[in-house]
mmCIF file of C-alpha atoms and ligand atoms in Angstrom:
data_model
loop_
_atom_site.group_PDB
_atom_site.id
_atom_site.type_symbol
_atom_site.label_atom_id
_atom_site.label_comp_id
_atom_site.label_asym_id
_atom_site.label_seq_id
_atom_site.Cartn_x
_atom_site.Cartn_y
_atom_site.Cartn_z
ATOM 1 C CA UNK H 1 -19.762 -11.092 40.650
ATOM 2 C CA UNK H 2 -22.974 -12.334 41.977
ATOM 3 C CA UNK H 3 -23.641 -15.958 42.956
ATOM 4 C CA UNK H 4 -26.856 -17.428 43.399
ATOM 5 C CA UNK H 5 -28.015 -18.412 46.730
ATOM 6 C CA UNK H 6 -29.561 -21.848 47.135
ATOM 7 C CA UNK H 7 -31.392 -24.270 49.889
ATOM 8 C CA UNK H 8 -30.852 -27.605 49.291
ATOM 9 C CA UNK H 9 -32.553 -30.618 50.385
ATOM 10 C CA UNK H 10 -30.703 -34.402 50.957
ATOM 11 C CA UNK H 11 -33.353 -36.894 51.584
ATOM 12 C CA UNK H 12 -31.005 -39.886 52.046
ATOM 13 C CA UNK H 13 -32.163 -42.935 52.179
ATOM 14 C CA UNK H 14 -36.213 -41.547 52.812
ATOM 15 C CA UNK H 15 -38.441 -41.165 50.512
ATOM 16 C CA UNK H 16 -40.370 -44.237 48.670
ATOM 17 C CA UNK H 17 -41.733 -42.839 44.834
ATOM 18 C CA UNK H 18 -45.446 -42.776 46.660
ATOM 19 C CA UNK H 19 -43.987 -40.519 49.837
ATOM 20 C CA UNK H 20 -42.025 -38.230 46.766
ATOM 21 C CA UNK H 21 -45.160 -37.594 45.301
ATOM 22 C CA UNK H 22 -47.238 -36.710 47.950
ATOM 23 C CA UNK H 23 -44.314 -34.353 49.696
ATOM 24 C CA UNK H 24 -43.890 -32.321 46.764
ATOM 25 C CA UNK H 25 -47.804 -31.646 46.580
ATOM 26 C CA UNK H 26 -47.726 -30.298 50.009
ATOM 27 C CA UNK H 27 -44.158 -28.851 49.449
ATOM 28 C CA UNK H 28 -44.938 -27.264 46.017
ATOM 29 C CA UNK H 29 -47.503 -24.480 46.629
ATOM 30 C CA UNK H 30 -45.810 -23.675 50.085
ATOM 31 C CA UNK H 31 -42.685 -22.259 47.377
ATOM 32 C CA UNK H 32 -44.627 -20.881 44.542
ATOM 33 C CA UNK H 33 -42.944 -17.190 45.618
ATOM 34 C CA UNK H 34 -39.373 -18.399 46.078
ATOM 35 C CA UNK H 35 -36.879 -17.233 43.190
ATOM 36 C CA UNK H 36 -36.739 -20.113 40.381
ATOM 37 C CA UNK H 37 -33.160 -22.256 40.509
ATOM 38 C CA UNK H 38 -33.002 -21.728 44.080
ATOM 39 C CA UNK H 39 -34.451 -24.343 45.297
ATOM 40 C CA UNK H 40 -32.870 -28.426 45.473
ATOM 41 C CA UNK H 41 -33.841 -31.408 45.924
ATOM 42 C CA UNK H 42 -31.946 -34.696 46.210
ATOM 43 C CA UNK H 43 -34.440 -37.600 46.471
ATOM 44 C CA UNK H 44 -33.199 -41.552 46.379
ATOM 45 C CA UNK H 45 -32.783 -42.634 43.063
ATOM 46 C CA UNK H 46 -35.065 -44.779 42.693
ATOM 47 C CA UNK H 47 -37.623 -41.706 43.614
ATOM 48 C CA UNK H 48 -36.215 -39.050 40.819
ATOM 49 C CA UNK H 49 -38.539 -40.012 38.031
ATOM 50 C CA UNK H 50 -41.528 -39.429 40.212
ATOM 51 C CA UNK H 51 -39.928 -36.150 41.517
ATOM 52 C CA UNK H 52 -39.365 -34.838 37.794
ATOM 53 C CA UNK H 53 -42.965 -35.550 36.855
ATOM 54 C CA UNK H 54 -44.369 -34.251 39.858
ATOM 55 C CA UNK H 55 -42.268 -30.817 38.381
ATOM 56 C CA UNK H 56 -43.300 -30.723 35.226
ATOM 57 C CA UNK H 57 -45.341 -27.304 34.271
ATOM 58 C CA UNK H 58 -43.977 -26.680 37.768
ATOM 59 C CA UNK H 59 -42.126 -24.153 39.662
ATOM 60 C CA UNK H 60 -38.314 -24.649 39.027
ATOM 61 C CA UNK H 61 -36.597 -26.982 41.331
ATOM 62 C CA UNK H 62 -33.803 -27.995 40.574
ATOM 63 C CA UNK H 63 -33.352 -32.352 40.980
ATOM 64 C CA UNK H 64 -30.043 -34.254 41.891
ATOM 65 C CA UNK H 65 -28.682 -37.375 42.436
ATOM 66 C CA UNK H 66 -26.977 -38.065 45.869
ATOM 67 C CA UNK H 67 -24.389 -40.454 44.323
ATOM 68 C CA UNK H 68 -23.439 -41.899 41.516
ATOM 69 C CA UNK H 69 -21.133 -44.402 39.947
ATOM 70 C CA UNK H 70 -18.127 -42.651 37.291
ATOM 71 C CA UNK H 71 -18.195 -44.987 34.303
ATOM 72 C CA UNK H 72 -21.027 -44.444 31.613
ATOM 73 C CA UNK H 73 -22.464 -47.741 31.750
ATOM 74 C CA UNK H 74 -21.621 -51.618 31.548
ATOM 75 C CA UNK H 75 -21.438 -54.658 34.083
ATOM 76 C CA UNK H 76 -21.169 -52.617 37.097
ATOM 77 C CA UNK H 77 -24.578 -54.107 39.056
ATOM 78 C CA UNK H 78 -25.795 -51.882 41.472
ATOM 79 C CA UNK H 79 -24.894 -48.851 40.424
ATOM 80 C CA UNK H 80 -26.609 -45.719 38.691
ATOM 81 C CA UNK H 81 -24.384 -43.327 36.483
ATOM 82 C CA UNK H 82 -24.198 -39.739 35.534
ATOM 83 C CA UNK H 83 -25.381 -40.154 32.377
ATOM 84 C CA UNK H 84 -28.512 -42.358 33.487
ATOM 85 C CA UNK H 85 -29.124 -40.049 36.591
ATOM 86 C CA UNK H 86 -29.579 -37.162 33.557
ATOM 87 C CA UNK H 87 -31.817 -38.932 31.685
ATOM 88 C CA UNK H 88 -33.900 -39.510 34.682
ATOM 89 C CA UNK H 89 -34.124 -36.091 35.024
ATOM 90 C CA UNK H 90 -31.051 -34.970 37.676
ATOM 91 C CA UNK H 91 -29.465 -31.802 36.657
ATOM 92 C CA UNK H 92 -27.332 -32.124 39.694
ATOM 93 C CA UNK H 93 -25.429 -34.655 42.059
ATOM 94 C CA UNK H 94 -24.041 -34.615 45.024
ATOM 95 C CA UNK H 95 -20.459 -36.201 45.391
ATOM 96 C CA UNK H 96 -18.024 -36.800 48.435
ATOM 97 C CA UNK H 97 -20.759 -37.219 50.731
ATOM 98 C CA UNK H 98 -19.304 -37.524 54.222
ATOM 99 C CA UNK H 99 -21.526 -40.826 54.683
ATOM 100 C CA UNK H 100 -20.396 -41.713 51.478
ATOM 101 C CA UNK H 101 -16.944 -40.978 52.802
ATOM 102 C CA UNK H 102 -17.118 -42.340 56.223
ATOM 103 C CA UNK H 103 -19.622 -45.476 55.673
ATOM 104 C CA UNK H 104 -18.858 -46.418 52.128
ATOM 105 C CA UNK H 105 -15.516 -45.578 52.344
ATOM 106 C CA UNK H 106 -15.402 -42.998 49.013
ATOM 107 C CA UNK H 107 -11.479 -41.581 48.587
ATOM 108 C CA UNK H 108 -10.618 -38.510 47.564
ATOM 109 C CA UNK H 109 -9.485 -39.902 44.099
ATOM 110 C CA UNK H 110 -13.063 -41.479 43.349
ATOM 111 C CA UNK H 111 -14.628 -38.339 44.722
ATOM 112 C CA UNK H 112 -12.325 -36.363 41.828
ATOM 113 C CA UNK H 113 -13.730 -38.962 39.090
ATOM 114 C CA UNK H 114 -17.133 -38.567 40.189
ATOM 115 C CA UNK H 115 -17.202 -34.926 39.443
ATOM 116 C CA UNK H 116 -15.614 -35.264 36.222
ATOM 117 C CA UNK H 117 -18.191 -37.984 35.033
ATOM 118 C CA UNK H 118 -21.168 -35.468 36.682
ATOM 119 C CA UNK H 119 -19.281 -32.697 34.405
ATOM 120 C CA UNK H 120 -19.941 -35.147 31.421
ATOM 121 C CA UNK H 121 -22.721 -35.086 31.760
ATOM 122 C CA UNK H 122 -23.770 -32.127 31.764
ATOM 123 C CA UNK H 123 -24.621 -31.780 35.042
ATOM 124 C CA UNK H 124 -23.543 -29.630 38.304
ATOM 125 C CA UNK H 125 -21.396 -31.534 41.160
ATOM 126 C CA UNK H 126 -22.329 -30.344 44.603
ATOM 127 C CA UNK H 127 -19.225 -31.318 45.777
ATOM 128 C CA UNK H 128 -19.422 -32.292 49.747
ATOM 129 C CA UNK H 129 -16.157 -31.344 52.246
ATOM 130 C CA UNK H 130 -15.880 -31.356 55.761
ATOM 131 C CA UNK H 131 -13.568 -32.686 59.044
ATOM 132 C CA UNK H 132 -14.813 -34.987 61.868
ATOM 133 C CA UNK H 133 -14.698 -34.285 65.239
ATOM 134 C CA UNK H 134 -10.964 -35.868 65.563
ATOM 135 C CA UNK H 135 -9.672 -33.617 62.980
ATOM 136 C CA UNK H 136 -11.469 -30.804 64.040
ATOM 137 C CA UNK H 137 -10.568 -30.899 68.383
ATOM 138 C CA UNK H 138 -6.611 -31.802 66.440
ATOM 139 C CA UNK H 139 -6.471 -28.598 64.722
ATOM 140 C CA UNK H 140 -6.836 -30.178 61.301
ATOM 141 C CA UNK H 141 -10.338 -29.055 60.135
ATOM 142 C CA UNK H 142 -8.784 -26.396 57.687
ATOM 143 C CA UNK H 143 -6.356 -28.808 56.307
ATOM 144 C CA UNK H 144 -8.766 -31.799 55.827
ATOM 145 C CA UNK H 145 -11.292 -29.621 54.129
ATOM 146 C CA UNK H 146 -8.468 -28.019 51.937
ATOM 147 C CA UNK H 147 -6.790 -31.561 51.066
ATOM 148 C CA UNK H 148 -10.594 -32.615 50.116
ATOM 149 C CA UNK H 149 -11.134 -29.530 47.498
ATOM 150 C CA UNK H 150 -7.582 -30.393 46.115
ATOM 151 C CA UNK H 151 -8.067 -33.800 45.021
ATOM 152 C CA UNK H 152 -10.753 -32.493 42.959
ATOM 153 C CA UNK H 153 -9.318 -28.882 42.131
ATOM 154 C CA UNK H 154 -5.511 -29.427 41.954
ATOM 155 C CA UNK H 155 -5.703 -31.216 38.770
ATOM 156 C CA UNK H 156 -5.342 -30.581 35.140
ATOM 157 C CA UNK H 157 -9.027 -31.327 34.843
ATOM 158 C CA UNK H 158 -10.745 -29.971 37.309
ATOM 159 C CA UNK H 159 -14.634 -28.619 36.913
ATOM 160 C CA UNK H 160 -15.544 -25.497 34.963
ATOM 161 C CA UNK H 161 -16.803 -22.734 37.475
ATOM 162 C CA UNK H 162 -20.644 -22.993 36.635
ATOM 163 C CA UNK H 163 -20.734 -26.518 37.110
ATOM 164 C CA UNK H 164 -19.545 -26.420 40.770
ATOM 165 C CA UNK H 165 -20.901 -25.551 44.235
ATOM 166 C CA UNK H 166 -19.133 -26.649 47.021
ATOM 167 C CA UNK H 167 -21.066 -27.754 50.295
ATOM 168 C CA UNK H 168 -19.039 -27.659 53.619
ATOM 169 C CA UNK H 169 -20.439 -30.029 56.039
ATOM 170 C CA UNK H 170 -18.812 -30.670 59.453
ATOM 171 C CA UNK H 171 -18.971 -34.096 59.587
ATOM 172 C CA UNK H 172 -19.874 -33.849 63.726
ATOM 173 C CA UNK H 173 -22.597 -31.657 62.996
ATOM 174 C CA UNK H 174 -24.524 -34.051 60.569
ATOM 175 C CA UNK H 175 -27.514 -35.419 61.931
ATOM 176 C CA UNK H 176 -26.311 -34.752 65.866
ATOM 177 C CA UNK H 177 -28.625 -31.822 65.987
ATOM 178 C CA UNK H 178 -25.528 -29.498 66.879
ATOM 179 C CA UNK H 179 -24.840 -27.338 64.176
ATOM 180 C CA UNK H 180 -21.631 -25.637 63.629
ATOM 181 C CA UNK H 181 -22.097 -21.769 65.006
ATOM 182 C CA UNK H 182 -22.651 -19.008 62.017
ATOM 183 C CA UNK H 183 -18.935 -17.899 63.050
ATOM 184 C CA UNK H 184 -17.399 -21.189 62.653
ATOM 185 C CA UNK H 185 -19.248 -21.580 59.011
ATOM 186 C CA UNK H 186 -18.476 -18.108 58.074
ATOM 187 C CA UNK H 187 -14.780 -18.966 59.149
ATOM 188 C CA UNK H 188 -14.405 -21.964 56.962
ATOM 189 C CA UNK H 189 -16.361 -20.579 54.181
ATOM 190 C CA UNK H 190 -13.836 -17.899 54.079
ATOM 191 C CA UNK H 191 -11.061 -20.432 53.594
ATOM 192 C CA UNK H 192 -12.950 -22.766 51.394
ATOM 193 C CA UNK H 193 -13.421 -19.374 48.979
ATOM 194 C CA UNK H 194 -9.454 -18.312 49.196
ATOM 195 C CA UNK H 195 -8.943 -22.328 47.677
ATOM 196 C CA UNK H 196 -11.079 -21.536 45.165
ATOM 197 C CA UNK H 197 -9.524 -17.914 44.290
ATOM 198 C CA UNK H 198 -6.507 -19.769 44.368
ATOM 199 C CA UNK H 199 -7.342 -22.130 41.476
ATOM 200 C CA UNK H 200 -10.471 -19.910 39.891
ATOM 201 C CA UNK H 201 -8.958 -16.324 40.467
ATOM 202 C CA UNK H 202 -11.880 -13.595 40.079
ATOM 203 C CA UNK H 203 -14.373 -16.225 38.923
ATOM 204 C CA UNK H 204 -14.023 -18.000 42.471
ATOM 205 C CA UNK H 205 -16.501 -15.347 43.808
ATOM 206 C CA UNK H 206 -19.271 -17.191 41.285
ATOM 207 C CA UNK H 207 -19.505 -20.469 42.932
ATOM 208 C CA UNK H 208 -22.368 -20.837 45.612
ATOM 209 C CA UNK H 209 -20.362 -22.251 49.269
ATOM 210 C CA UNK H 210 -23.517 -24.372 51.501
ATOM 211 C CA UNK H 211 -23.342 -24.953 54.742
ATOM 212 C CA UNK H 212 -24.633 -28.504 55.773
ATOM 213 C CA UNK H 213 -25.584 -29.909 59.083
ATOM 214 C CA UNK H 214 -27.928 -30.008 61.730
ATOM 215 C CA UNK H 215 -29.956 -26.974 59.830
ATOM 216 C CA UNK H 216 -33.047 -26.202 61.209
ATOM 217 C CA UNK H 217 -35.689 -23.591 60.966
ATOM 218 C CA UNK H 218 -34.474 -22.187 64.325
ATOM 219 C CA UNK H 219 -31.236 -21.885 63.146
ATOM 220 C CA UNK H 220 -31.156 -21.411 59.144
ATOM 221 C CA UNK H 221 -31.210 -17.441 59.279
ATOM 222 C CA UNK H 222 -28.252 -16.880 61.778
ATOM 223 C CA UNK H 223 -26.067 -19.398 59.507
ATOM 224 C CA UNK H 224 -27.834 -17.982 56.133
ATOM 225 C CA UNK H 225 -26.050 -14.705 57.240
ATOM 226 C CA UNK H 226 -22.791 -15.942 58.149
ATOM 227 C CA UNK H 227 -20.192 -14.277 55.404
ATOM 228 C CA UNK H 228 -19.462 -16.552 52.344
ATOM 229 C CA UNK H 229 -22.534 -18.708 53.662
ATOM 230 C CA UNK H 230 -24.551 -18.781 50.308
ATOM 231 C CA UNK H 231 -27.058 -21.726 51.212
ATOM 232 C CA UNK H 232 -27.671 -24.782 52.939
ATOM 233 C CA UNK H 233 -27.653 -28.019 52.433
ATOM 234 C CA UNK H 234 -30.423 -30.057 54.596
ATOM 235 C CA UNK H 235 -30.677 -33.517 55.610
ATOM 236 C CA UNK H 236 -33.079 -34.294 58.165
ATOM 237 C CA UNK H 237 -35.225 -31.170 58.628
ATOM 238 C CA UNK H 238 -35.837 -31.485 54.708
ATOM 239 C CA UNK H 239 -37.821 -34.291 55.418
ATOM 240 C CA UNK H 240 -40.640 -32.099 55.995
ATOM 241 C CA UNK H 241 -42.463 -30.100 53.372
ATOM 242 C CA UNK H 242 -43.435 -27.214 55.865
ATOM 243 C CA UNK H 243 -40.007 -27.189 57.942
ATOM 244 C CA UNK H 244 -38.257 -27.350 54.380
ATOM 245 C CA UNK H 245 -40.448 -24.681 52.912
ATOM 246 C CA UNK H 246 -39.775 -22.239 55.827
ATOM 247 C CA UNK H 247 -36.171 -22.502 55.609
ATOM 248 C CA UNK H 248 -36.475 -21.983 51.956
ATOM 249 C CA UNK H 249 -38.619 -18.922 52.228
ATOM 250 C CA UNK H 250 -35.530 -17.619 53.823
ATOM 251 C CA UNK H 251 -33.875 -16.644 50.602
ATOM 252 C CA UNK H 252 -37.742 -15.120 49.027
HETATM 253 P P1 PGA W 1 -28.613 -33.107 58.556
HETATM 254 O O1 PGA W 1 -27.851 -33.668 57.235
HETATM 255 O O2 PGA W 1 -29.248 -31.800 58.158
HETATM 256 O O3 PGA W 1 -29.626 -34.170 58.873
HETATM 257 O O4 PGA W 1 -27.585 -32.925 59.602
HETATM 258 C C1 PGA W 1 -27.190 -32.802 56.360
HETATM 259 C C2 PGA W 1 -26.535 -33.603 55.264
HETATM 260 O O5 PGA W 1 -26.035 -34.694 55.534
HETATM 261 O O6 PGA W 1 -26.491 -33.163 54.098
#
């Protein structure tokens, strides 16, 4: 089975509605020859409306949301949810963060009833795994980013197999400018796809696996062909229409 391969961009918290407009008019002609639907972008929020019109008649990019609250609506001040994020034009969200993890203190539970409100919705969950340094020099990094896809996985609901992509992102290799080496990715992407054969069978070979952290133009290609590396997800260097678009000529 084929999967599709995709670059990915996570603005954070960059990105004002005026700064969204004028990247994507630089950005947009630089990708006119890039295959359609393989291309994302996760702007702030508050930023999506002006990315979707800046699309429209456009070429294909797909939009997200980087988080999102699970109920539908109601007094919860503050937050956005899935199925506001679609209206605003978000086919996609990404959930499980690590800073949403680490900073905002997300648990694996909420991260599980985050996808199923995305799923709601309609939408895709990018759904975001990955060990810190700690867990990674103790050995653990296989079973932290295992007991991560479980909580979400190992359930009686758990997200049909188009509506998922899974991006692994070391947590010590998020905005430190040290990436993880295209063996190390290729090792865990491995793993990460055996969890999903486990739960998936044969259809487990369908969902796209990103690798996220410290990507670069210098080092995109070498992790772009580790095995069972089927994209990237980029933070920083996606903060830059011409460094994005040269990473995501990659997969032309
Ligand atoms: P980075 O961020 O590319 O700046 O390391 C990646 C991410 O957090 O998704």
């Amino acid at each position: 089975m084929s999967r599709r391969r995709v670059i990915a961009g996570n603005w954070k918290l960059n990105m004002s509605p005026v700064e969204t407009r004028a990247y994507l008019e630089d950005f947009l002609p630089r990708v006119d020859a890039i295959p359609p639907e393989s291309i994302a972008i996760f702007p702030p929020s508050i930023s999506l409306t002006t990315a979707r019109d800046a699309l429209v008649n456009r070429s294909p990019i797909a939009l997200g949301v980087q988080n999102l609250y699970w109920e539908q609506s109601g007094a919860f001040t503050g937050e956005i949810s899935a199925p506001l994020a679609a209206a605003a034009g978000a086919t996609l969200a990404l959930v499980g963060h690590s800073e949403r993890r680490h900073i905002f203190g997300e648990t694996d539970s909420e991260t599980a009833r985050k996808v199923d409100a995305v799923v709601d919705a309609g939408m895709t969950a990018y759904l975001c795994v990955g060990e810190t340094l700690e867990e990674r020099e103790a050995g653990m990094a296989a079973d932290v980013v295992s007991r991560q896809l479980g909580a979400v996985l190992d359930r009686d609901r758990r997200p049909p197999v188009d509506r998922l992509v899974i991006a692994y992102e070391p947590v010590w290799a998020i905005g430190t400018g040290r990436s993880a080496t295209p063996d190390d990715a290729g090792q865990m992407h491995a793993k990460v796809r055996e969890t999903l054969a486990t739960v998936y069978g044969e259809q487990a070979t369908s969902i796209p696996i990103l690798y996220g952290g410290s990507v670069n133009p210098d080092n995109a290609e070498a992790l772009l062909a580790a095995s069972d590396v089927d994209g990237l997800l980029v933070g920083g260097a996606s903060l830059e229409p011409g460094k994005f678009a040269s990473i995501c000529a990659l997969i032309a």
